[in-house]
Amino acid sequence: MPLFSRRALPLLASALALACSGAETLAPSDPAVSSRSANGARSITVMSRNIYIGANVDAVILALISPDPNDDLPALLGNIAVLQQTAYPVRAQALAAEIERARPHIVGLQEVTELQVNLTGLGIPVDINLDFLPILLDALAARGLSYTVAAQVTNLTAAPLPGVGVTDHDVILVDASRVSVGPGIVARTYALNLGVVAPGVDLKRGWVRIEADVEGIPVTVASTHLESGSFPGFAALRAGQAAELIGSLAAESPAIVLGDLNDVPGSAMYGVVTGAGFSDAWAALRPGASGFTCCHLADLSDQVARFDQRIDYVFARGLGGPQGRLQGRVSLIGDQPGERVAGPLHPIWASDHAGVVMELLVTPAVALAGAH
């Protein structure tokens, strides 16, 4: 679930005005097997995964915005209860298992959170300290996987109440055993942003970009989490953010854009990305399949995914085969009931989104052109 409400908030709309899935599971990969096929073609596997903070942050923000100070603490306590049900350390194990099965070379993560909630000073026995990234990296390392952080950017900083702190990041992970990262790393905040949306809550999204060598194939990879919301002007804001990201890629080719882009095919955002020569992997390889990726219930208790929108993407440019068409396979993860794991109170999903995994088949001609 995005870190901002899809419900209309007139205050934020005014601020903006002033400012201007059908699932298919990939078979487990054998790390001992090269990504080169018998005919010389090679593959690049990438994953986009919003890993979810674990509670309805929107409800807390709405309470902070409201003129009634008496609703702030109840909203916080209600969502702490949800946070405990969604048990990130448990979900991190499920996320690591997903990565182990798909073995992506590169992973774009959204909602990678640092969370501190200590209410003991108020006489409330709550003391939570979670740092999502090292917990996930430890879970991956325990599986013998060598994923490392290639780049990260901060999207949200919040200290709305005494004893409460939240920081949200976008992160790119790479499999260090198969991917090397060059010096062209970018972690940047968008010029177009909401900024301070409630007392102590600063929402400034950004993107990360790396220059990677994936087993001999050079490729630029960017990941982002665009602004959410359906109130007036927000579609234009997402399009503006997308334009800034795509503009930073200039004519980079081959290139891949990953992320929770918070808008649907046919939107202004989508037109910005596809208009710059990027192909939507899902549309190219799974035409006719919905590919919906959002969203599970906030407490992750739904037994069957009832997604109604596709907002998580893999886009690629300069990696097509004949006539520039993408080749390979694209799949969803986190949308099948059998993928749930045991939570403290009920089975839970690894995230409130489905993830997207793309295995791009790169022909020898494309790989050779990219190397130059």
mmCIF file of C-alpha atoms in Angstrom:
data_model
loop_
_atom_site.group_PDB
_atom_site.id
_atom_site.type_symbol
_atom_site.label_atom_id
_atom_site.label_comp_id
_atom_site.label_asym_id
_atom_site.label_seq_id
_atom_site.Cartn_x
_atom_site.Cartn_y
_atom_site.Cartn_z
ATOM 1 C CA MET A 1 0.000 0.000 0.000
ATOM 2 C CA PRO A 2 1.428 3.424 -0.861
ATOM 3 C CA LEU A 3 2.575 5.603 1.985
ATOM 4 C CA PHE A 4 -0.110 8.180 1.270
ATOM 5 C CA SER A 5 -3.878 8.008 1.125
ATOM 6 C CA ARG A 6 -5.853 7.602 -2.083
ATOM 7 C CA ARG A 7 -8.695 9.444 -0.404
ATOM 8 C CA ALA A 8 -9.131 13.124 -1.142
ATOM 9 C CA LEU A 9 -7.351 15.465 1.226
ATOM 10 C CA PRO A 10 -8.166 19.063 0.340
ATOM 11 C CA LEU A 11 -5.168 20.383 2.272
ATOM 12 C CA LEU A 12 -2.759 18.390 0.145
ATOM 13 C CA ALA A 13 -4.578 19.158 -3.075
ATOM 14 C CA SER A 14 -4.107 22.846 -2.279
ATOM 15 C CA ALA A 15 -0.435 22.300 -1.543
ATOM 16 C CA LEU A 16 -0.002 20.619 -4.905
ATOM 17 C CA ALA A 17 -1.811 23.437 -6.693
ATOM 18 C CA LEU A 18 0.586 25.877 -5.166
ATOM 19 C CA ALA A 19 3.565 23.729 -6.124
ATOM 20 C CA CYS A 20 2.569 23.943 -9.687
ATOM 21 C CA SER A 21 -1.761 -9.605 -12.631
ATOM 22 C CA GLY A 22 -2.957 -13.973 -14.106
ATOM 23 C CA ALA A 23 -0.097 -15.303 -12.013
ATOM 24 C CA GLU A 24 2.699 -17.499 -13.268
ATOM 25 C CA THR A 25 5.435 -18.629 -10.932
ATOM 26 C CA LEU A 26 9.003 -18.584 -12.125
ATOM 27 C CA ALA A 27 10.813 -21.832 -11.598
ATOM 28 C CA PRO A 28 13.601 -21.757 -9.025
ATOM 29 C CA SER A 29 16.941 -20.834 -10.520
ATOM 30 C CA ASP A 30 20.050 -22.893 -9.990
ATOM 31 C CA PRO A 31 22.805 -20.472 -8.957
ATOM 32 C CA ALA A 32 25.367 -22.803 -10.487
ATOM 33 C CA VAL A 33 23.796 -22.414 -13.937
ATOM 34 C CA SER A 34 24.889 -19.499 -16.116
ATOM 35 C CA SER A 35 22.306 -17.155 -17.563
ATOM 36 C CA ARG A 36 23.604 -18.016 -21.039
ATOM 37 C CA SER A 37 21.439 -20.364 -23.116
ATOM 38 C CA ALA A 38 22.517 -22.890 -25.708
ATOM 39 C CA ASN A 39 21.975 -20.475 -28.616
ATOM 40 C CA GLY A 40 24.092 -17.778 -27.005
ATOM 41 C CA ALA A 41 21.211 -15.699 -25.700
ATOM 42 C CA ARG A 42 21.487 -14.518 -22.128
ATOM 43 C CA SER A 43 18.992 -13.340 -19.568
ATOM 44 C CA ILE A 44 18.629 -10.565 -17.026
ATOM 45 C CA THR A 45 16.177 -11.190 -14.190
ATOM 46 C CA VAL A 46 14.832 -8.240 -12.207
ATOM 47 C CA MET A 47 12.228 -7.894 -9.475
ATOM 48 C CA SER A 48 10.147 -4.960 -8.264
ATOM 49 C CA ARG A 49 8.795 -5.373 -4.722
ATOM 50 C CA ASN A 50 6.935 -2.938 -2.496
ATOM 51 C CA ILE A 51 7.573 -4.635 0.855
ATOM 52 C CA TYR A 52 4.972 -2.603 2.833
ATOM 53 C CA ILE A 53 5.450 -0.825 6.134
ATOM 54 C CA GLY A 54 2.829 -3.127 7.680
ATOM 55 C CA ALA A 55 0.049 -0.751 8.772
ATOM 56 C CA ASN A 56 -2.244 1.972 7.487
ATOM 57 C CA VAL A 57 0.003 5.013 7.683
ATOM 58 C CA ASP A 58 -2.679 6.986 5.865
ATOM 59 C CA ALA A 59 -5.010 6.731 8.863
ATOM 60 C CA VAL A 60 -2.366 8.191 11.155
ATOM 61 C CA ILE A 61 -1.652 11.044 8.740
ATOM 62 C CA LEU A 62 -5.352 11.816 8.444
ATOM 63 C CA ALA A 63 -5.634 11.978 12.215
ATOM 64 C CA LEU A 64 -2.660 14.326 12.398
ATOM 65 C CA ILE A 65 -4.189 16.592 9.757
ATOM 66 C CA SER A 66 -7.576 16.723 11.439
ATOM 67 C CA PRO A 67 -8.225 19.640 13.820
ATOM 68 C CA ASP A 68 -9.067 17.261 16.668
ATOM 69 C CA PRO A 69 -5.888 16.413 18.652
ATOM 70 C CA ASN A 70 -7.724 13.664 20.494
ATOM 71 C CA ASP A 71 -7.748 11.330 17.490
ATOM 72 C CA ASP A 72 -3.961 11.221 17.025
ATOM 73 C CA LEU A 73 -3.057 8.664 19.699
ATOM 74 C CA PRO A 74 -6.021 6.313 19.014
ATOM 75 C CA ALA A 75 -5.100 6.226 15.318
ATOM 76 C CA LEU A 76 -1.497 5.453 16.227
ATOM 77 C CA LEU A 77 -2.418 2.710 18.702
ATOM 78 C CA GLY A 78 -4.842 1.110 16.258
ATOM 79 C CA ASN A 79 -2.156 0.874 13.636
ATOM 80 C CA ILE A 80 0.417 -0.414 16.091
ATOM 81 C CA ALA A 81 -1.963 -3.332 16.622
ATOM 82 C CA VAL A 82 -2.036 -3.883 12.847
ATOM 83 C CA LEU A 83 1.751 -3.606 12.682
ATOM 84 C CA GLN A 84 2.060 -6.377 15.240
ATOM 85 C CA GLN A 85 -0.273 -8.581 13.192
ATOM 86 C CA THR A 86 1.710 -8.055 9.998
ATOM 87 C CA ALA A 87 4.981 -9.028 11.750
ATOM 88 C CA TYR A 88 7.726 -7.731 9.458
ATOM 89 C CA PRO A 89 10.434 -10.155 10.692
ATOM 90 C CA VAL A 90 8.144 -13.005 9.610
ATOM 91 C CA ARG A 91 7.399 -11.320 6.300
ATOM 92 C CA ALA A 92 11.104 -10.692 5.702
ATOM 93 C CA GLN A 93 11.652 -14.441 5.712
ATOM 94 C CA ALA A 94 8.874 -14.810 3.122
ATOM 95 C CA LEU A 95 10.374 -12.018 1.001
ATOM 96 C CA ALA A 96 13.794 -13.653 1.169
ATOM 97 C CA ALA A 97 12.246 -16.954 0.102
ATOM 98 C CA GLU A 98 10.682 -15.205 -2.917
ATOM 99 C CA ILE A 99 14.058 -13.806 -3.909
ATOM 100 C CA GLU A 100 15.693 -17.188 -3.427
ATOM 101 C CA ARG A 101 13.163 -18.818 -5.752
ATOM 102 C CA ALA A 102 13.338 -16.174 -8.498
ATOM 103 C CA ARG A 103 17.073 -15.381 -8.141
ATOM 104 C CA PRO A 104 16.849 -11.903 -9.681
ATOM 105 C CA HIS A 105 20.090 -10.214 -10.584
ATOM 106 C CA ILE A 106 18.639 -6.882 -9.421
ATOM 107 C CA VAL A 107 15.800 -6.064 -6.990
ATOM 108 C CA GLY A 108 14.031 -2.714 -6.694
ATOM 109 C CA LEU A 109 12.474 -2.374 -3.237
ATOM 110 C CA GLN A 110 9.961 0.232 -2.068
ATOM 111 C CA GLU A 111 8.753 1.075 1.454
ATOM 112 C CA VAL A 112 11.990 -0.063 3.055
ATOM 113 C CA THR A 113 11.289 1.317 6.501
ATOM 114 C CA GLU A 114 13.064 2.300 9.690
ATOM 115 C CA LEU A 115 10.485 2.383 12.480
ATOM 116 C CA GLN A 116 10.824 3.423 16.104
ATOM 117 C CA VAL A 117 7.811 3.619 18.403
ATOM 118 C CA ASN A 118 8.454 4.025 22.115
ATOM 119 C CA LEU A 119 5.389 5.066 24.105
ATOM 120 C CA THR A 120 6.641 4.034 27.518
ATOM 121 C CA GLY A 121 7.023 7.713 28.380
ATOM 122 C CA LEU A 122 3.239 7.965 28.073
ATOM 123 C CA GLY A 123 2.743 4.975 30.315
ATOM 124 C CA ILE A 124 1.875 2.751 27.315
ATOM 125 C CA PRO A 125 3.891 -0.509 27.110
ATOM 126 C CA VAL A 126 4.885 -0.168 23.446
ATOM 127 C CA ASP A 127 8.520 -0.238 22.367
ATOM 128 C CA ILE A 128 9.117 -1.182 18.714
ATOM 129 C CA ASN A 129 12.384 -0.817 16.849
ATOM 130 C CA LEU A 130 12.445 -2.256 13.330
ATOM 131 C CA ASP A 131 14.981 -1.598 10.579
ATOM 132 C CA PHE A 132 13.628 -3.440 7.545
ATOM 133 C CA LEU A 133 16.746 -3.497 5.360
ATOM 134 C CA PRO A 134 19.220 -5.321 7.630
ATOM 135 C CA ILE A 135 16.494 -7.766 8.661
ATOM 136 C CA LEU A 136 15.927 -8.667 4.993
ATOM 137 C CA LEU A 137 19.648 -8.797 4.199
ATOM 138 C CA ASP A 138 20.210 -11.151 7.142
ATOM 139 C CA ALA A 139 17.378 -13.380 5.896
ATOM 140 C CA LEU A 140 18.970 -13.482 2.450
ATOM 141 C CA ALA A 141 22.440 -14.187 3.842
ATOM 142 C CA ALA A 142 21.040 -17.055 5.901
ATOM 143 C CA ARG A 143 20.013 -18.625 2.592
ATOM 144 C CA GLY A 144 23.529 -18.261 1.242
ATOM 145 C CA LEU A 145 22.575 -15.361 -1.055
ATOM 146 C CA SER A 146 24.976 -12.463 -1.545
ATOM 147 C CA TYR A 147 22.631 -9.532 -2.141
ATOM 148 C CA THR A 148 24.073 -6.121 -1.323
ATOM 149 C CA VAL A 149 22.762 -2.544 -1.352
ATOM 150 C CA ALA A 150 23.710 -0.745 -4.554
ATOM 151 C CA ALA A 151 21.762 2.484 -3.946
ATOM 152 C CA GLN A 152 19.048 3.964 -1.757
ATOM 153 C CA VAL A 153 17.080 7.184 -1.404
ATOM 154 C CA THR A 154 14.840 8.507 1.373
ATOM 155 C CA ASN A 155 11.174 9.186 0.547
ATOM 156 C CA LEU A 156 9.614 9.972 3.928
ATOM 157 C CA THR A 157 10.766 11.234 7.290
ATOM 158 C CA ALA A 158 8.233 11.457 10.065
ATOM 159 C CA ALA A 159 8.398 12.282 13.758
ATOM 160 C CA PRO A 160 4.753 13.215 14.342
ATOM 161 C CA LEU A 161 4.551 12.396 18.051
ATOM 162 C CA PRO A 162 7.065 12.061 20.907
ATOM 163 C CA GLY A 163 8.696 8.649 20.735
ATOM 164 C CA VAL A 164 7.577 7.983 17.141
ATOM 165 C CA GLY A 165 9.923 8.023 14.144
ATOM 166 C CA VAL A 166 9.481 6.634 10.625
ATOM 167 C CA THR A 167 11.877 6.812 7.685
ATOM 168 C CA ASP A 168 11.043 5.262 4.320
ATOM 169 C CA HIS A 169 13.503 4.403 1.540
ATOM 170 C CA ASP A 170 13.689 3.041 -1.989
ATOM 171 C CA VAL A 171 16.546 0.569 -2.360
ATOM 172 C CA ILE A 172 18.225 -1.316 -5.182
ATOM 173 C CA LEU A 173 19.773 -4.653 -4.253
ATOM 174 C CA VAL A 174 22.114 -6.584 -6.537
ATOM 175 C CA ASP A 175 23.359 -10.141 -6.422
ATOM 176 C CA ALA A 176 27.034 -9.362 -5.885
ATOM 177 C CA SER A 177 28.062 -12.805 -7.128
ATOM 178 C CA ARG A 178 26.715 -12.009 -10.613
ATOM 179 C CA VAL A 179 26.409 -8.228 -10.861
ATOM 180 C CA SER A 180 28.987 -5.473 -10.639
ATOM 181 C CA VAL A 181 27.980 -1.840 -10.147
ATOM 182 C CA GLY A 182 29.810 1.049 -11.757
ATOM 183 C CA PRO A 183 30.407 4.551 -10.404
ATOM 184 C CA GLY A 184 27.298 6.068 -12.020
ATOM 185 C CA ILE A 185 25.053 5.766 -8.959
ATOM 186 C CA VAL A 186 22.273 8.338 -8.542
ATOM 187 C CA ALA A 187 20.019 8.827 -5.518
ATOM 188 C CA ARG A 188 17.929 11.930 -5.978
ATOM 189 C CA THR A 189 14.778 13.603 -4.638
ATOM 190 C CA TYR A 190 12.211 14.791 -7.174
ATOM 191 C CA ALA A 191 11.883 18.527 -7.760
ATOM 192 C CA LEU A 192 8.090 17.998 -7.712
ATOM 193 C CA ASN A 193 6.966 16.784 -4.307
ATOM 194 C CA LEU A 194 4.352 17.322 -1.615
ATOM 195 C CA GLY A 195 6.766 18.147 1.189
ATOM 196 C CA VAL A 196 5.303 18.629 4.666
ATOM 197 C CA VAL A 197 1.839 17.031 4.659
ATOM 198 C CA ALA A 198 1.191 16.990 8.420
ATOM 199 C CA PRO A 199 3.038 18.165 11.517
ATOM 200 C CA GLY A 200 6.362 16.325 11.570
ATOM 201 C CA VAL A 201 5.659 14.403 8.332
ATOM 202 C CA ASP A 202 7.805 15.302 5.291
ATOM 203 C CA LEU A 203 6.990 13.391 2.100
ATOM 204 C CA LYS A 204 9.636 13.903 -0.594
ATOM 205 C CA ARG A 205 9.909 11.001 -2.993
ATOM 206 C CA GLY A 206 12.874 10.216 -5.199
ATOM 207 C CA TRP A 207 14.573 7.612 -7.335
ATOM 208 C CA VAL A 208 17.725 5.522 -7.442
ATOM 209 C CA ARG A 209 19.734 4.553 -10.506
ATOM 210 C CA ILE A 210 22.739 2.323 -11.066
ATOM 211 C CA GLU A 211 24.985 1.368 -13.951
ATOM 212 C CA ALA A 212 25.294 -2.400 -13.720
ATOM 213 C CA ASP A 213 27.145 -5.165 -15.491
ATOM 214 C CA VAL A 214 24.969 -8.271 -15.355
ATOM 215 C CA GLU A 215 27.219 -11.182 -16.255
ATOM 216 C CA GLY A 216 28.726 -9.226 -19.113
ATOM 217 C CA ILE A 217 25.626 -7.274 -20.125
ATOM 218 C CA PRO A 218 25.781 -3.542 -19.306
ATOM 219 C CA VAL A 219 22.436 -2.068 -18.290
ATOM 220 C CA THR A 220 21.143 1.012 -16.480
ATOM 221 C CA VAL A 221 18.520 0.235 -13.831
ATOM 222 C CA ALA A 222 16.341 2.764 -12.015
ATOM 223 C CA SER A 223 13.765 2.195 -9.273
ATOM 224 C CA THR A 224 11.192 4.539 -7.757
ATOM 225 C CA HIS A 225 7.965 4.878 -5.755
ATOM 226 C CA LEU A 226 5.886 7.662 -7.280
ATOM 227 C CA GLU A 227 3.340 9.708 -5.330
ATOM 228 C CA SER A 228 -0.049 8.137 -4.609
ATOM 229 C CA GLY A 229 -3.471 9.695 -4.431
ATOM 230 C CA SER A 230 -6.461 10.259 -6.686
ATOM 231 C CA PHE A 231 -7.341 13.857 -5.842
ATOM 232 C CA PRO A 232 -7.036 16.667 -8.396
ATOM 233 C CA GLY A 233 -3.536 17.229 -9.701
ATOM 234 C CA PHE A 234 -1.961 14.055 -8.415
ATOM 235 C CA ALA A 235 -1.957 12.259 -11.774
ATOM 236 C CA ALA A 236 -0.071 15.262 -13.132
ATOM 237 C CA LEU A 237 2.334 15.097 -10.203
ATOM 238 C CA ARG A 238 3.124 11.452 -10.950
ATOM 239 C CA ALA A 239 3.612 12.269 -14.612
ATOM 240 C CA GLY A 240 5.966 15.079 -13.657
ATOM 241 C CA GLN A 241 7.969 12.836 -11.371
ATOM 242 C CA ALA A 242 8.121 10.161 -14.080
ATOM 243 C CA ALA A 243 9.302 12.750 -16.600
ATOM 244 C CA GLU A 244 12.106 13.781 -14.252
ATOM 245 C CA LEU A 245 13.195 10.177 -13.800
ATOM 246 C CA ILE A 246 13.010 9.330 -17.497
ATOM 247 C CA GLY A 247 14.797 12.567 -18.361
ATOM 248 C CA SER A 248 17.662 11.533 -16.082
ATOM 249 C CA LEU A 249 18.068 8.397 -18.184
ATOM 250 C CA ALA A 250 18.408 10.489 -21.370
ATOM 251 C CA ALA A 251 19.176 8.032 -24.154
ATOM 252 C CA GLU A 252 20.559 5.347 -21.822
ATOM 253 C CA SER A 253 20.123 2.011 -23.548
ATOM 254 C CA PRO A 254 19.727 -0.722 -22.546
ATOM 255 C CA ALA A 255 17.781 0.496 -19.515
ATOM 256 C CA ILE A 256 15.193 -0.864 -17.067
ATOM 257 C CA VAL A 257 12.781 1.075 -14.853
ATOM 258 C CA LEU A 258 11.248 -0.703 -11.850
ATOM 259 C CA GLY A 259 8.837 0.383 -9.193
ATOM 260 C CA ASP A 260 5.516 1.097 -7.589
ATOM 261 C CA LEU A 261 4.438 3.875 -9.938
ATOM 262 C CA ASN A 262 1.002 4.320 -8.352
ATOM 263 C CA ASP A 263 -0.839 4.741 -11.632
ATOM 264 C CA VAL A 264 -2.434 2.468 -14.203
ATOM 265 C CA PRO A 265 -1.778 1.721 -17.870
ATOM 266 C CA GLY A 266 -3.119 4.537 -20.011
ATOM 267 C CA SER A 267 -2.417 7.207 -17.378
ATOM 268 C CA ALA A 268 -0.339 10.304 -18.004
ATOM 269 C CA MET A 269 2.532 8.711 -16.070
ATOM 270 C CA TYR A 270 2.354 5.608 -18.250
ATOM 271 C CA GLY A 271 2.437 7.741 -21.381
ATOM 272 C CA VAL A 272 5.573 9.531 -20.202
ATOM 273 C CA VAL A 273 7.446 6.254 -19.708
ATOM 274 C CA THR A 274 6.268 4.442 -22.828
ATOM 275 C CA GLY A 275 6.637 7.619 -24.887
ATOM 276 C CA ALA A 276 10.375 7.540 -24.105
ATOM 277 C CA GLY A 277 10.730 4.154 -25.791
ATOM 278 C CA PHE A 278 10.238 1.918 -22.753
ATOM 279 C CA SER A 279 8.145 -1.230 -23.178
ATOM 280 C CA ASP A 280 5.828 -2.371 -20.400
ATOM 281 C CA ALA A 281 7.019 -5.940 -19.804
ATOM 282 C CA TRP A 282 3.646 -7.193 -18.599
ATOM 283 C CA ALA A 283 1.703 -5.730 -21.530
ATOM 284 C CA ALA A 284 4.290 -7.005 -23.999
ATOM 285 C CA LEU A 285 4.494 -10.569 -22.705
ATOM 286 C CA ARG A 286 1.122 -11.174 -21.018
ATOM 287 C CA PRO A 287 -1.395 -9.344 -23.220
ATOM 288 C CA GLY A 288 -4.933 -9.914 -22.036
ATOM 289 C CA ALA A 289 -3.922 -10.834 -18.473
ATOM 290 C CA SER A 290 -4.841 -8.228 -15.867
ATOM 291 C CA GLY A 291 -1.570 -8.342 -13.940
ATOM 292 C CA PHE A 292 -3.188 -6.538 -10.986
ATOM 293 C CA THR A 293 -0.731 -5.940 -8.139
ATOM 294 C CA CYS A 294 -2.633 -4.007 -5.454
ATOM 295 C CA CYS A 295 -3.724 -4.364 -2.741
ATOM 296 C CA HIS A 296 -4.218 -6.828 0.121
ATOM 297 C CA LEU A 297 -5.965 -5.733 3.320
ATOM 298 C CA ALA A 298 -3.883 -3.622 5.699
ATOM 299 C CA ASP A 299 -3.590 -6.493 8.201
ATOM 300 C CA LEU A 300 -2.836 -8.947 5.351
ATOM 301 C CA SER A 301 -5.633 -11.217 6.557
ATOM 302 C CA ASP A 302 -7.477 -11.633 3.236
ATOM 303 C CA GLN A 303 -7.492 -15.254 2.156
ATOM 304 C CA VAL A 304 -7.692 -14.545 -1.581
ATOM 305 C CA ALA A 305 -6.152 -11.624 -3.443
ATOM 306 C CA ARG A 306 -8.832 -9.223 -4.637
ATOM 307 C CA PHE A 307 -6.571 -6.829 -6.470
ATOM 308 C CA ASP A 308 -8.154 -4.235 -8.737
ATOM 309 C CA GLN A 309 -5.267 -2.263 -10.233
ATOM 310 C CA ARG A 310 -1.856 -2.689 -11.843
ATOM 311 C CA ILE A 311 0.528 -0.114 -10.421
ATOM 312 C CA ASP A 312 3.804 -2.074 -10.067
ATOM 313 C CA TYR A 313 5.910 -2.314 -13.215
ATOM 314 C CA VAL A 314 8.997 -3.412 -15.047
ATOM 315 C CA PHE A 315 9.749 -1.274 -18.125
ATOM 316 C CA ALA A 316 12.648 -1.958 -20.498
ATOM 317 C CA ARG A 317 14.307 -0.135 -23.390
ATOM 318 C CA GLY A 318 16.989 -1.390 -25.763
ATOM 319 C CA LEU A 319 16.605 -5.012 -24.680
ATOM 320 C CA GLY A 320 14.188 -6.204 -27.329
ATOM 321 C CA GLY A 321 14.798 -8.897 -29.893
ATOM 322 C CA PRO A 322 13.609 -8.759 -33.503
ATOM 323 C CA GLN A 323 11.509 -5.654 -34.201
ATOM 324 C CA GLY A 324 12.427 -4.488 -30.696
ATOM 325 C CA ARG A 325 9.931 -6.805 -28.997
ATOM 326 C CA LEU A 326 10.768 -7.952 -25.482
ATOM 327 C CA GLN A 327 11.478 -11.646 -25.089
ATOM 328 C CA GLY A 328 11.326 -13.653 -21.891
ATOM 329 C CA ARG A 329 8.716 -14.107 -19.209
ATOM 330 C CA VAL A 330 7.093 -11.948 -16.575
ATOM 331 C CA SER A 331 5.301 -13.174 -13.466
ATOM 332 C CA LEU A 332 3.644 -12.027 -10.265
ATOM 333 C CA ILE A 333 4.587 -13.133 -6.782
ATOM 334 C CA GLY A 334 2.551 -12.651 -3.635
ATOM 335 C CA ASP A 335 -0.909 -13.097 -5.139
ATOM 336 C CA GLN A 336 -1.574 -16.809 -4.571
ATOM 337 C CA PRO A 337 -3.061 -18.106 -1.269
ATOM 338 C CA GLY A 338 -0.388 -20.792 -0.989
ATOM 339 C CA GLU A 339 2.274 -18.073 -0.678
ATOM 340 C CA ARG A 340 0.961 -16.876 2.689
ATOM 341 C CA VAL A 341 2.958 -17.635 5.817
ATOM 342 C CA ALA A 342 1.978 -18.105 9.450
ATOM 343 C CA GLY A 343 1.558 -14.780 11.237
ATOM 344 C CA PRO A 344 0.978 -14.060 14.936
ATOM 345 C CA LEU A 345 -2.841 -14.164 14.602
ATOM 346 C CA HIS A 346 -3.554 -15.474 11.085
ATOM 347 C CA PRO A 347 -1.808 -16.362 7.812
ATOM 348 C CA ILE A 348 -0.264 -13.273 6.223
ATOM 349 C CA TRP A 349 1.028 -12.247 2.825
ATOM 350 C CA ALA A 350 4.630 -11.111 2.405
ATOM 351 C CA SER A 351 3.385 -7.619 1.444
ATOM 352 C CA ASP A 352 0.178 -5.794 0.604
ATOM 353 C CA HIS A 353 1.312 -5.677 -3.046
ATOM 354 C CA ALA A 354 2.202 -8.403 -5.472
ATOM 355 C CA GLY A 355 5.728 -8.253 -6.798
ATOM 356 C CA VAL A 356 6.735 -8.340 -10.461
ATOM 357 C CA VAL A 357 9.539 -10.601 -11.694
ATOM 358 C CA MET A 358 10.865 -10.206 -15.226
ATOM 359 C CA GLU A 359 13.314 -12.553 -16.899
ATOM 360 C CA LEU A 360 14.477 -10.704 -20.022
ATOM 361 C CA LEU A 361 16.003 -12.797 -22.774
ATOM 362 C CA VAL A 362 18.830 -10.824 -24.340
ATOM 363 C CA THR A 363 19.947 -11.903 -27.785
ATOM 364 C CA PRO A 364 23.674 -11.970 -28.593
ATOM 365 C CA ALA A 365 23.271 -8.986 -30.939
ATOM 366 C CA VAL A 366 21.623 -6.868 -28.243
ATOM 367 C CA ALA A 367 24.205 -7.883 -25.639
ATOM 368 C CA LEU A 368 27.029 -7.016 -28.015
ATOM 369 C CA ALA A 369 25.501 -3.634 -28.892
ATOM 370 C CA GLY A 370 25.055 -2.816 -25.200
ATOM 371 C CA ALA A 371 28.697 -3.607 -24.539
ATOM 372 C CA HIS A 372 29.664 -0.799 -26.856
#
